[in-house]
Amino acid sequence: MTDTTPSADLGASSQQPAKAWSGRFSEPVSDLVKRYTASVFFDNRMAEQDIRGSLAHAKMLARQGIIGAQDLADIERGMAQIKGEIERGEFNWNLDDEDVHLNIEKRLTALVGDAGKRLHTGRSRNDQVATDIRLWLRDAIDQILALIGDFQKNLLDVAEANAATPMPGFTHLQVAQPVTFGHHLMAYFEMTRRDAERFADCRKRVNRLPLGSAALAGTSYPIDREFVARELGFDEVCYNSLDAVSDRDFAIEFCAASSLLMTHLSRFSEELILWMSPRFGFIDLADRFCTGSSIMPQKKNPDVPELVRGKTGRVNGSLIALLTLMKGQPLAYNKDNQEDKEPLFDTADTVIDTLRIYADMITGIRVKAGNMRGALTQGYATATDLADYLVKKGLPFRDAHEAVALAVRAAEVRGCDLPQFSLDELRAAMAHVPGAADKLADDIFGVLTVEGSLDSRNHIGGTAPAQVRAAVAQARTRLG
Ligand code: ARG
């Protein structure tokens, strides 16, 4: 096969080309290749952004005298009609026109003639698609930031209501020290606060304008990129045309921020699932987030948190997909980049749905405070308080640690909790550690209570109910 087929070229160029670039080709692609290379059925999600970007570009072309005022008016009229057709579901998306950009441009030309053919002056689909994705992602980030806010608002309400509800805090999933349920929930406020910061920071790098970079090297027309940036609400333009059309690091950053957010919600989900198990019995979830079993009539399964945990895997997968997509690409644009959209859209959809559902689910948590407190009577949750008491009375910490370990062993043998010992029994239990027993006095029993333990951790970031209330109040001022 040779590439010298002048007659075929002449033949094709004498009629209206079927494709925007078809004059150069001597044979059409097969149906399979057409389907394989087309993106219209997923990138038409960016139609609104594509039209917005085209209108700003056309306006700039007219201001710069590159197209006429009438051309601009025709383009605006045609685009208004197309927008309406798309919104009403009447637009005929066509696989033959490959992607959202060519579909809209072709329809525009059908509607307004030559002005439609002038729209692509000084532009390439390479800078066009990069602009569309950034516009789309900016909208998605704004939505996600608002939804994180809704989630946090509801979380704060439940945290405040439970600022003084004791539950065991765990390390290694073993009872460690008393905390309050409100304090535990506020950990997720902090995690999602950092998530929101990451999305907001990522937005800064998303919000830069590729348009004007054209295919890769810029364009010979006297364009005004800063005007287009202002029209579209971009903070600045991308300063290198090769970079602007090719890198998708902003999308990767978004997916990384999404992975972390999902990881936090997945951990929260794992806890909800554990807490809902009768073995814990700490909470119940509203029925609308659970399903039954088709065979076991007694079951109420926490399907929604389980799916959040599961969907985290899919979001992580998209992050890896985009990183892998990018790593081998030479500058500048390569068709590989068309593969950026589905993982990106899927990630945004998953994060948005998850946040929506979670904000509602939190309001449906029923706290079983009695069971939480009951769990604190197993596992010697105030053992550290006993050690701290001895230290404050002058015993070196390592000796105190050993004295309490002996007391815990005695309690285990007896099958009781530390506060159930009498003063003499406690003293006897730690008799082997010199200087320990005589530090004990009656005030130890206040220290060994759950409330005593909680109240004593009274500093910024501590679990004392007063601190939890202060943390909630401060968080509310941050949310505004
Ligand atoms: N559909 C393409 C994409 O998503 C648009 C850019 C195509 N550019 C090109 N030179 N083929 O990346």
Tab-separated table of C-alpha atoms and ligand atoms in Angstrom:
chain	number	residue	atom	x	y	z
A	1	MET	CA	0.000	0.000	0.000
A	2	THR	CA	1.399	3.422	-0.954
A	3	ASP	CA	0.371	6.813	0.318
A	4	THR	CA	0.478	8.436	-3.172
A	5	THR	CA	-3.178	8.392	-4.107
A	6	PRO	CA	-3.732	11.853	-5.581
A	7	SER	CA	-6.879	10.922	-7.481
A	8	ALA	CA	-8.566	9.649	-4.344
A	9	ASP	CA	-7.562	12.823	-2.486
A	10	LEU	CA	-8.907	15.054	-5.228
A	11	GLY	CA	-12.085	13.033	-5.367
A	12	ALA	CA	-12.705	13.373	-1.653
A	13	SER	CA	-11.966	17.077	-1.468
A	14	SER	CA	-14.367	17.892	-4.292
A	15	GLN	CA	-17.343	17.062	-2.070
A	16	GLN	CA	-18.311	17.837	1.518
A	17	PRO	CA	-15.984	15.686	3.657
A	18	ALA	CA	-17.687	13.148	5.893
A	19	LYS	CA	-15.196	13.819	8.688
A	20	ALA	CA	-13.571	17.048	9.753
A	21	TRP	CA	-10.234	15.636	8.612
A	22	SER	CA	-11.326	13.188	5.938
A	23	GLY	CA	-9.921	14.905	2.817
A	24	ARG	CA	-6.532	13.410	3.515
A	25	PHE	CA	-7.688	9.805	3.637
A	26	SER	CA	-8.266	7.334	0.857
A	27	GLU	CA	-10.478	4.874	2.744
A	28	PRO	CA	-12.875	5.041	5.635
A	29	VAL	CA	-12.178	3.367	8.976
A	30	SER	CA	-13.980	0.116	9.705
A	31	ASP	CA	-17.011	0.141	11.957
A	32	LEU	CA	-14.941	-1.481	14.670
A	33	VAL	CA	-12.246	1.188	14.493
A	34	LYS	CA	-14.917	3.849	14.461
A	35	ARG	CA	-16.425	2.485	17.652
A	36	TYR	CA	-13.024	1.935	19.182
A	37	THR	CA	-11.837	5.483	18.608
A	38	ALA	CA	-15.091	7.320	19.290
A	39	SER	CA	-15.725	8.980	22.622
A	40	VAL	CA	-18.997	10.780	21.930
A	41	PHE	CA	-21.132	8.498	24.054
A	42	PHE	CA	-19.174	9.339	27.170
A	43	ASP	CA	-17.668	12.751	26.457
A	44	ASN	CA	-21.059	14.254	25.565
A	45	ARG	CA	-21.343	14.814	29.300
A	46	MET	CA	-19.132	17.816	28.650
A	47	ALA	CA	-21.478	19.323	26.047
A	48	GLU	CA	-22.423	22.278	28.214
A	49	GLN	CA	-18.757	23.043	28.901
A	50	ASP	CA	-17.878	22.553	25.233
A	51	ILE	CA	-20.471	25.130	24.212
A	52	ARG	CA	-19.370	27.550	26.941
A	53	GLY	CA	-15.754	27.243	25.784
A	54	SER	CA	-16.685	27.678	22.117
A	55	LEU	CA	-18.722	30.801	22.820
A	56	ALA	CA	-15.846	32.408	24.711
A	57	HIS	CA	-13.460	31.480	21.887
A	58	ALA	CA	-15.810	32.877	19.233
A	59	LYS	CA	-16.293	36.094	21.184
A	60	MET	CA	-12.526	36.521	21.360
A	61	LEU	CA	-12.141	35.781	17.632
A	62	ALA	CA	-14.689	38.497	16.827
A	63	ARG	CA	-13.112	41.054	19.198
A	64	GLN	CA	-9.754	40.424	17.569
A	65	GLY	CA	-11.235	40.797	14.086
A	66	ILE	CA	-10.407	37.187	13.200
A	67	ILE	CA	-14.064	36.441	12.423
A	68	GLY	CA	-16.830	38.947	11.647
A	69	ALA	CA	-19.503	40.265	13.993
A	70	GLN	CA	-22.137	38.465	11.940
A	71	ASP	CA	-20.213	35.205	12.310
A	72	LEU	CA	-20.280	35.611	16.066
A	73	ALA	CA	-23.999	36.369	16.051
A	74	ASP	CA	-24.625	33.262	13.923
A	75	ILE	CA	-22.487	31.096	16.192
A	76	GLU	CA	-24.297	32.374	19.286
A	77	ARG	CA	-27.673	31.765	17.733
A	78	GLY	CA	-26.722	28.266	16.591
A	79	MET	CA	-25.207	27.346	19.954
A	80	ALA	CA	-28.328	28.533	21.802
A	81	GLN	CA	-30.392	26.217	19.648
A	82	ILE	CA	-27.981	23.302	20.151
A	83	LYS	CA	-27.989	23.826	23.898
A	84	GLY	CA	-31.775	23.636	23.877
A	85	GLU	CA	-31.725	20.493	21.757
A	86	ILE	CA	-29.309	18.813	24.135
A	87	GLU	CA	-31.265	19.846	27.225
A	88	ARG	CA	-34.484	18.532	25.731
A	89	GLY	CA	-32.798	15.277	24.748
A	90	GLU	CA	-33.409	16.001	21.073
A	91	PHE	CA	-29.793	16.266	19.947
A	92	ASN	CA	-28.788	13.456	17.654
A	93	TRP	CA	-25.389	12.258	18.883
A	94	ASN	CA	-23.638	10.519	16.063
A	95	LEU	CA	-20.835	7.970	16.295
A	96	ASP	CA	-19.587	9.042	12.850
A	97	ASP	CA	-18.621	12.382	14.341
A	98	GLU	CA	-16.378	10.768	16.927
A	99	ASP	CA	-16.623	13.060	19.909
A	100	VAL	CA	-18.637	15.803	21.575
A	101	HIS	CA	-16.574	18.526	19.899
A	102	LEU	CA	-17.098	17.362	16.310
A	103	ASN	CA	-20.764	16.533	16.920
A	104	ILE	CA	-21.525	20.021	18.131
A	105	GLU	CA	-19.416	21.726	15.473
A	106	LYS	CA	-21.092	19.747	12.710
A	107	ARG	CA	-24.560	20.572	13.988
A	108	LEU	CA	-23.558	24.219	14.265
A	109	THR	CA	-22.450	24.271	10.660
A	110	ALA	CA	-25.670	22.596	9.586
A	111	LEU	CA	-27.592	25.307	11.425
A	112	VAL	CA	-25.629	28.453	10.568
A	113	GLY	CA	-23.388	27.563	7.601
A	114	ASP	CA	-19.971	29.186	7.130
A	115	ALA	CA	-19.877	30.836	10.550
A	116	GLY	CA	-19.927	27.317	12.019
A	117	LYS	CA	-16.926	26.384	9.894
A	118	ARG	CA	-15.047	29.462	11.143
A	119	LEU	CA	-15.447	28.569	14.829
A	120	HIS	CA	-12.426	26.271	14.874
A	121	THR	CA	-10.064	29.033	13.650
A	122	GLY	CA	-6.999	29.261	15.892
A	123	ARG	CA	-8.103	26.262	17.932
A	124	SER	CA	-7.570	22.507	17.999
A	125	ARG	CA	-9.540	19.769	19.665
A	126	ASN	CA	-6.438	19.286	21.785
A	127	ASP	CA	-6.753	22.606	23.625
A	128	GLN	CA	-10.540	22.408	23.336
A	129	VAL	CA	-10.849	19.084	25.155
A	130	ALA	CA	-8.346	20.103	27.836
A	131	THR	CA	-10.429	23.237	28.440
A	132	ASP	CA	-13.696	21.301	28.567
A	133	ILE	CA	-12.364	18.817	31.115
A	134	ARG	CA	-11.101	21.619	33.325
A	135	LEU	CA	-14.444	23.416	33.189
A	136	TRP	CA	-16.255	20.190	33.949
A	137	LEU	CA	-13.948	19.259	36.803
A	138	ARG	CA	-14.133	22.737	38.318
A	139	ASP	CA	-17.922	22.378	38.524
A	140	ALA	CA	-17.558	18.889	40.033
A	141	ILE	CA	-15.088	20.138	42.656
A	142	ASP	CA	-17.433	22.976	43.645
A	143	GLN	CA	-20.227	20.469	44.072
A	144	ILE	CA	-18.006	18.151	46.120
A	145	LEU	CA	-16.867	20.989	48.384
A	146	ALA	CA	-20.489	21.912	49.085
A	147	LEU	CA	-21.347	18.270	49.792
A	148	ILE	CA	-18.412	17.825	52.183
A	149	GLY	CA	-19.834	20.865	53.998
A	150	ASP	CA	-23.277	19.216	54.247
A	151	PHE	CA	-21.710	16.008	55.548
A	152	GLN	CA	-19.703	17.922	58.132
A	153	LYS	CA	-22.693	19.958	59.290
A	154	ASN	CA	-24.659	16.809	60.067
A	155	LEU	CA	-21.624	15.170	61.631
A	156	LEU	CA	-21.210	18.132	63.995
A	157	ASP	CA	-24.829	17.845	65.141
A	158	VAL	CA	-24.383	14.185	66.105
A	159	ALA	CA	-20.980	14.903	67.681
A	160	GLU	CA	-22.417	17.711	69.789
A	161	ALA	CA	-25.344	15.601	70.952
A	162	ASN	CA	-22.814	12.955	72.031
A	163	ALA	CA	-20.079	15.198	73.395
A	164	ALA	CA	-20.433	13.435	76.773
A	165	THR	CA	-21.492	9.948	75.621
A	166	PRO	CA	-18.734	7.589	76.815
A	167	MET	CA	-17.543	4.701	74.695
A	168	PRO	CA	-14.344	2.685	74.651
A	169	GLY	CA	-11.565	4.099	72.536
A	170	PHE	CA	-9.640	1.304	70.836
A	171	THR	CA	-6.119	0.601	69.751
A	172	HIS	CA	-5.495	-2.699	67.973
A	173	LEU	CA	-9.298	-3.002	68.283
A	174	GLN	CA	-8.762	-3.731	72.003
A	175	VAL	CA	-10.319	-1.503	74.629
A	176	ALA	CA	-7.772	1.227	75.346
A	177	GLN	CA	-9.178	4.270	77.172
A	178	PRO	CA	-12.572	5.926	77.501
A	179	VAL	CA	-13.426	8.506	74.858
A	180	THR	CA	-16.715	10.136	74.007
A	181	PHE	CA	-18.659	9.195	70.912
A	182	GLY	CA	-18.650	12.878	69.986
A	183	HIS	CA	-14.858	12.932	70.169
A	184	HIS	CA	-14.664	9.849	67.991
A	185	LEU	CA	-16.919	11.449	65.373
A	186	MET	CA	-14.877	14.643	65.423
A	187	ALA	CA	-11.909	12.630	64.160
A	188	TYR	CA	-13.858	12.327	60.898
A	189	PHE	CA	-14.500	16.035	60.880
A	190	GLU	CA	-10.738	16.622	60.908
A	191	MET	CA	-10.136	14.043	58.155
A	192	THR	CA	-12.760	15.544	55.882
A	193	ARG	CA	-11.525	19.055	56.655
A	194	ARG	CA	-8.187	18.070	55.157
A	195	ASP	CA	-10.034	16.453	52.248
A	196	ALA	CA	-11.830	19.728	51.560
A	197	GLU	CA	-8.501	21.567	51.694
A	198	ARG	CA	-7.060	19.139	49.158
A	199	PHE	CA	-9.964	19.611	46.746
A	200	ALA	CA	-9.797	23.387	47.121
A	201	ASP	CA	-6.068	23.317	46.468
A	202	CYS	CA	-6.456	21.029	43.470
A	203	ARG	CA	-9.050	23.466	42.089
A	204	LYS	CA	-6.367	26.161	41.810
A	205	ARG	CA	-4.420	24.059	39.317
A	206	VAL	CA	-7.555	22.899	37.509
A	207	ASN	CA	-8.589	26.497	37.001
A	208	ARG	CA	-6.046	27.462	34.326
A	209	LEU	CA	-6.906	27.906	30.662
A	210	PRO	CA	-5.373	25.655	27.963
A	211	LEU	CA	-7.296	27.293	25.071
A	212	GLY	CA	-4.990	29.208	22.754
A	213	SER	CA	-2.414	26.421	22.834
A	214	ALA	CA	-4.099	25.047	19.706
A	215	ALA	CA	-2.739	21.656	18.583
A	216	LEU	CA	0.536	21.978	20.505
A	217	ALA	CA	2.573	25.010	19.467
A	218	GLY	CA	0.129	27.889	19.752
A	219	THR	CA	-1.451	29.634	16.781
A	220	SER	CA	-0.520	32.275	14.218
A	221	TYR	CA	-3.747	34.273	14.750
A	222	PRO	CA	-3.650	37.365	16.988
A	223	ILE	CA	-5.602	35.716	19.807
A	224	ASP	CA	-6.264	37.135	23.291
A	225	ARG	CA	-5.973	34.277	25.749
A	226	GLU	CA	-6.415	36.437	28.809
A	227	PHE	CA	-9.797	37.599	27.543
A	228	VAL	CA	-10.933	33.981	27.103
A	229	ALA	CA	-9.641	33.129	30.584
A	230	ARG	CA	-11.684	35.966	32.109
A	231	GLU	CA	-14.776	35.011	30.115
A	232	LEU	CA	-14.621	31.441	31.423
A	233	GLY	CA	-13.684	32.312	34.998
A	234	PHE	CA	-10.174	30.847	34.840
A	235	ASP	CA	-7.649	32.337	37.269
A	236	GLU	CA	-4.895	32.375	34.651
A	237	VAL	CA	-3.792	30.835	31.373
A	238	CYS	CA	-1.537	27.788	31.033
A	239	TYR	CA	1.873	29.182	30.184
A	240	ASN	CA	3.233	26.442	27.936
A	241	SER	CA	1.238	25.222	24.955
A	242	LEU	CA	2.819	21.749	24.869
A	243	ASP	CA	2.139	21.182	28.546
A	244	ALA	CA	-1.368	22.636	28.350
A	245	VAL	CA	-2.637	20.190	25.726
A	246	SER	CA	-0.960	17.109	27.106
A	247	ASP	CA	-0.773	16.882	30.873
A	248	ARG	CA	-3.667	15.588	32.907
A	249	ASP	CA	-1.972	15.947	36.285
A	250	PHE	CA	-4.858	18.084	37.509
A	251	ALA	CA	-7.224	15.160	36.929
A	252	ILE	CA	-4.825	12.790	38.676
A	253	GLU	CA	-4.660	15.154	41.649
A	254	PHE	CA	-8.437	15.199	41.768
A	255	CYS	CA	-8.527	11.399	41.769
A	256	ALA	CA	-5.883	11.283	44.516
A	257	ALA	CA	-7.923	13.689	46.666
A	258	SER	CA	-10.981	11.530	45.933
A	259	SER	CA	-9.144	8.365	46.949
A	260	LEU	CA	-8.216	9.880	50.289
A	261	LEU	CA	-11.744	11.118	50.917
A	262	MET	CA	-13.133	7.691	50.064
A	263	THR	CA	-10.504	6.066	52.276
A	264	HIS	CA	-11.721	8.161	55.203
A	265	LEU	CA	-15.349	7.332	54.490
A	266	SER	CA	-14.394	3.685	54.081
A	267	ARG	CA	-12.840	3.638	57.547
A	268	PHE	CA	-15.941	5.318	58.941
A	269	SER	CA	-18.045	2.688	57.154
A	270	GLU	CA	-16.008	-0.133	58.609
A	271	GLU	CA	-16.700	1.293	62.072
A	272	LEU	CA	-20.422	1.702	61.432
A	273	ILE	CA	-20.536	-1.913	60.278
A	274	LEU	CA	-18.689	-3.125	63.377
A	275	TRP	CA	-20.735	-0.956	65.726
A	276	MET	CA	-23.965	-2.215	64.204
A	277	SER	CA	-23.000	-5.830	64.746
A	278	PRO	CA	-24.722	-7.221	67.861
A	279	ARG	CA	-21.230	-8.092	69.152
A	280	PHE	CA	-20.732	-4.352	69.613
A	281	GLY	CA	-24.297	-3.088	69.554
A	282	PHE	CA	-23.130	0.534	69.789
A	283	ILE	CA	-25.448	1.965	67.147
A	284	ASP	CA	-28.291	1.216	64.855
A	285	LEU	CA	-28.644	2.622	61.356
A	286	ALA	CA	-31.934	3.859	59.954
A	287	ASP	CA	-33.680	1.148	57.957
A	288	ARG	CA	-33.436	3.165	54.752
A	289	PHE	CA	-29.687	2.439	54.579
A	290	CYS	CA	-29.993	-1.279	55.206
A	291	THR	CA	-31.460	-4.278	53.448
A	292	GLY	CA	-32.710	-7.649	54.554
A	293	SER	CA	-31.666	-11.112	53.481
A	294	SER	CA	-33.648	-13.174	51.001
A	295	ILE	CA	-33.153	-16.278	53.140
A	296	MET	CA	-32.515	-15.172	56.739
A	297	PRO	CA	-35.570	-13.281	57.982
A	298	GLN	CA	-33.810	-11.782	60.992
A	299	LYS	CA	-31.096	-9.958	59.001
A	300	LYS	CA	-30.648	-6.222	58.756
A	301	ASN	CA	-27.501	-5.657	56.749
A	302	PRO	CA	-25.537	-2.388	56.597
A	303	ASP	CA	-25.392	-2.430	52.780
A	304	VAL	CA	-24.731	1.264	52.288
A	305	PRO	CA	-21.566	1.471	54.413
A	306	GLU	CA	-20.414	-1.821	52.912
A	307	LEU	CA	-20.800	-0.382	49.425
A	308	VAL	CA	-18.948	2.784	50.387
A	309	ARG	CA	-16.103	0.555	51.531
A	310	GLY	CA	-16.343	-1.381	48.272
A	311	LYS	CA	-16.558	1.662	46.002
A	312	THR	CA	-13.358	2.980	47.531
A	313	GLY	CA	-11.605	0.232	45.590
A	314	ARG	CA	-13.079	1.472	42.354
A	315	VAL	CA	-11.990	5.049	43.039
A	316	ASN	CA	-8.472	3.867	43.882
A	317	GLY	CA	-8.522	1.926	40.610
A	318	SER	CA	-9.299	5.084	38.641
A	319	LEU	CA	-6.377	6.892	40.243
A	320	ILE	CA	-4.035	4.107	39.148
A	321	ALA	CA	-5.639	4.081	35.680
A	322	LEU	CA	-4.886	7.785	35.168
A	323	LEU	CA	-1.356	7.570	36.538
A	324	THR	CA	-0.665	4.657	34.219
A	325	LEU	CA	-2.302	6.445	31.290
A	326	MET	CA	0.072	9.368	31.666
A	327	LYS	CA	3.366	7.774	32.492
A	328	GLY	CA	4.508	6.705	29.033
A	329	GLN	CA	3.301	9.598	26.926
A	330	PRO	CA	5.789	11.729	25.019
A	331	LEU	CA	4.848	15.395	24.559
A	332	ALA	CA	2.443	16.636	23.470
A	333	TYR	CA	-1.145	15.362	22.969
A	334	ASN	CA	-1.707	11.654	22.342
A	335	LYS	CA	-4.983	9.879	21.827
A	336	ASP	CA	-4.274	7.933	25.027
A	337	ASN	CA	-5.656	10.969	26.790
A	338	GLN	CA	-9.142	10.238	25.545
A	339	GLU	CA	-9.090	7.461	28.144
A	340	ASP	CA	-8.939	10.038	30.944
A	341	LYS	CA	-12.644	10.749	30.922
A	342	GLU	CA	-14.406	7.622	32.082
A	343	PRO	CA	-12.272	7.135	35.222
A	344	LEU	CA	-12.570	10.829	35.980
A	345	PHE	CA	-16.343	10.969	35.522
A	346	ASP	CA	-16.802	7.742	37.447
A	347	THR	CA	-14.708	9.061	40.322
A	348	ALA	CA	-16.651	12.313	40.544
A	349	ASP	CA	-19.993	10.467	40.316
A	350	THR	CA	-18.976	8.011	43.025
A	351	VAL	CA	-17.686	10.699	45.375
A	352	ILE	CA	-20.760	12.882	44.868
A	353	ASP	CA	-23.231	10.044	45.449
A	354	THR	CA	-21.270	8.769	48.444
A	355	LEU	CA	-21.186	12.178	50.125
A	356	ARG	CA	-24.890	12.723	49.508
A	357	ILE	CA	-25.817	9.384	50.982
A	358	TYR	CA	-23.423	9.750	53.907
A	359	ALA	CA	-24.715	13.159	54.947
A	360	ASP	CA	-28.172	11.638	55.245
A	361	MET	CA	-26.971	8.389	56.828
A	362	ILE	CA	-25.309	10.243	59.705
A	363	THR	CA	-28.599	11.769	60.711
A	364	GLY	CA	-30.012	8.224	60.934
A	365	ILE	CA	-27.481	6.914	63.484
A	366	ARG	CA	-29.233	5.777	66.650
A	367	VAL	CA	-26.745	5.727	69.506
A	368	LYS	CA	-27.041	2.871	72.006
A	369	ALA	CA	-25.338	4.698	74.858
A	370	GLY	CA	-25.983	1.922	77.400
A	371	ASN	CA	-24.079	-0.627	75.327
A	372	MET	CA	-21.210	1.798	74.754
A	373	ARG	CA	-20.882	2.379	78.465
A	374	GLY	CA	-21.297	-1.333	79.166
A	375	ALA	CA	-18.337	-2.088	76.912
A	376	LEU	CA	-16.233	0.222	79.083
A	377	THR	CA	-16.612	-2.107	82.050
A	378	GLN	CA	-14.712	-4.786	80.135
A	379	GLY	CA	-11.090	-4.264	79.223
A	380	TYR	CA	-9.861	-2.113	82.143
A	381	ALA	CA	-10.323	1.128	80.266
A	382	THR	CA	-9.186	3.270	83.212
A	383	ALA	CA	-5.931	1.388	83.890
A	384	THR	CA	-3.893	4.268	82.461
A	385	ASP	CA	-5.705	6.654	84.820
A	386	LEU	CA	-4.629	4.508	87.763
A	387	ALA	CA	-1.002	4.614	86.564
A	388	ASP	CA	-1.184	8.396	86.029
A	389	TYR	CA	-2.589	8.770	89.577
A	390	LEU	CA	0.422	6.924	91.036
A	391	VAL	CA	2.822	9.043	88.967
A	392	LYS	CA	1.202	12.243	90.168
A	393	LYS	CA	1.804	10.976	93.723
A	394	GLY	CA	5.509	10.602	92.988
A	395	LEU	CA	5.978	7.052	91.665
A	396	PRO	CA	8.169	6.798	88.522
A	397	PHE	CA	5.993	6.004	85.467
A	398	ARG	CA	7.583	2.608	84.720
A	399	ASP	CA	6.945	1.459	88.314
A	400	ALA	CA	3.392	2.722	88.139
A	401	HIS	CA	2.898	0.841	84.857
A	402	GLU	CA	4.086	-2.375	86.504
A	403	ALA	CA	1.944	-1.844	89.618
A	404	VAL	CA	-1.187	-1.385	87.500
A	405	ALA	CA	-0.329	-4.402	85.348
A	406	LEU	CA	-0.339	-6.472	88.553
A	407	ALA	CA	-3.666	-4.969	89.593
A	408	VAL	CA	-5.164	-5.814	86.181
A	409	ARG	CA	-3.939	-9.381	86.502
A	410	ALA	CA	-5.557	-9.653	89.945
A	411	ALA	CA	-8.804	-8.255	88.543
A	412	GLU	CA	-8.709	-10.780	85.736
A	413	VAL	CA	-8.309	-13.625	88.232
A	414	ARG	CA	-11.186	-12.229	90.284
A	415	GLY	CA	-13.289	-11.560	87.169
A	416	CYS	CA	-13.975	-7.935	88.116
A	417	ASP	CA	-13.117	-4.428	86.937
A	418	LEU	CA	-10.576	-2.191	88.713
A	419	PRO	CA	-13.112	0.101	90.454
A	420	GLN	CA	-14.710	-2.959	92.061
A	421	PHE	CA	-11.652	-3.596	94.246
A	422	SER	CA	-11.596	-2.156	97.734
A	423	LEU	CA	-8.700	0.122	98.628
A	424	ASP	CA	-6.995	-2.686	100.569
A	425	GLU	CA	-7.440	-5.145	97.721
A	426	LEU	CA	-5.885	-2.696	95.271
A	427	ARG	CA	-2.971	-2.133	97.621
A	428	ALA	CA	-2.466	-5.881	98.031
A	429	ALA	CA	-2.518	-6.394	94.281
A	430	MET	CA	0.420	-4.037	93.749
A	431	ALA	CA	2.351	-4.984	96.862
A	432	HIS	CA	5.284	-6.311	94.834
A	433	VAL	CA	6.149	-2.875	93.482
A	434	PRO	CA	7.931	-0.951	96.221
A	435	GLY	CA	6.372	2.408	97.020
A	436	ALA	CA	3.192	1.845	94.993
A	437	ALA	CA	0.567	0.657	97.484
A	438	ASP	CA	1.127	3.472	99.979
A	439	LYS	CA	0.398	6.088	97.278
A	440	LEU	CA	-3.200	4.875	97.049
A	441	ALA	CA	-5.930	6.725	98.944
A	442	ASP	CA	-9.717	6.953	98.728
A	443	ASP	CA	-9.588	9.607	96.013
A	444	ILE	CA	-8.473	6.880	93.578
A	445	PHE	CA	-12.099	5.801	93.066
A	446	GLY	CA	-13.010	9.147	91.504
A	447	VAL	CA	-10.067	8.767	89.124
A	448	LEU	CA	-11.150	5.279	88.113
A	449	THR	CA	-14.622	6.344	86.980
A	450	VAL	CA	-15.300	6.826	83.302
A	451	GLU	CA	-16.317	10.441	83.823
A	452	GLY	CA	-13.185	11.109	85.877
A	453	SER	CA	-11.052	9.678	83.100
A	454	LEU	CA	-12.806	11.692	80.400
A	455	ASP	CA	-12.817	14.979	82.301
A	456	SER	CA	-9.113	14.705	83.057
A	457	ARG	CA	-8.191	14.855	79.334
A	458	ASN	CA	-9.045	18.497	79.227
A	459	HIS	CA	-6.811	20.141	76.644
A	460	ILE	CA	-7.135	21.041	72.966
A	461	GLY	CA	-7.661	17.804	71.068
A	462	GLY	CA	-8.508	15.817	74.232
A	463	THR	CA	-11.674	13.820	74.821
A	464	ALA	CA	-13.083	15.757	77.823
A	465	PRO	CA	-16.722	16.628	76.987
A	466	ALA	CA	-15.958	20.337	77.452
A	467	GLN	CA	-13.192	20.061	74.833
A	468	VAL	CA	-15.434	18.158	72.432
A	469	ARG	CA	-18.061	20.888	72.720
A	470	ALA	CA	-15.387	23.511	72.117
A	471	ALA	CA	-14.116	21.574	69.078
A	472	VAL	CA	-17.642	21.411	67.655
A	473	ALA	CA	-18.145	25.146	68.214
A	474	GLN	CA	-14.847	25.949	66.541
A	475	ALA	CA	-15.655	23.642	63.635
A	476	ARG	CA	-18.970	25.423	63.156
A	477	THR	CA	-17.206	28.780	62.805
A	478	ARG	CA	-14.912	27.200	60.206
A	479	LEU	CA	-17.866	25.930	58.228
A	480	GLY	CA	-19.405	29.401	58.356
B	1	ARG	N1	-11.840	13.088	21.898
B	1	ARG	C1	-10.508	13.560	22.018
B	1	ARG	C2	-10.043	13.389	23.485
B	1	ARG	O1	-10.815	13.106	24.304
B	1	ARG	C3	-10.438	14.993	21.643
B	1	ARG	C4	-9.088	15.422	21.172
B	1	ARG	C5	-8.763	14.734	19.908
B	1	ARG	N2	-7.622	15.290	19.302
B	1	ARG	C6	-7.012	14.664	18.295
B	1	ARG	N3	-6.002	15.245	17.788
B	1	ARG	N4	-7.433	13.523	17.869
B	1	ARG	O2	-8.902	13.517	23.797
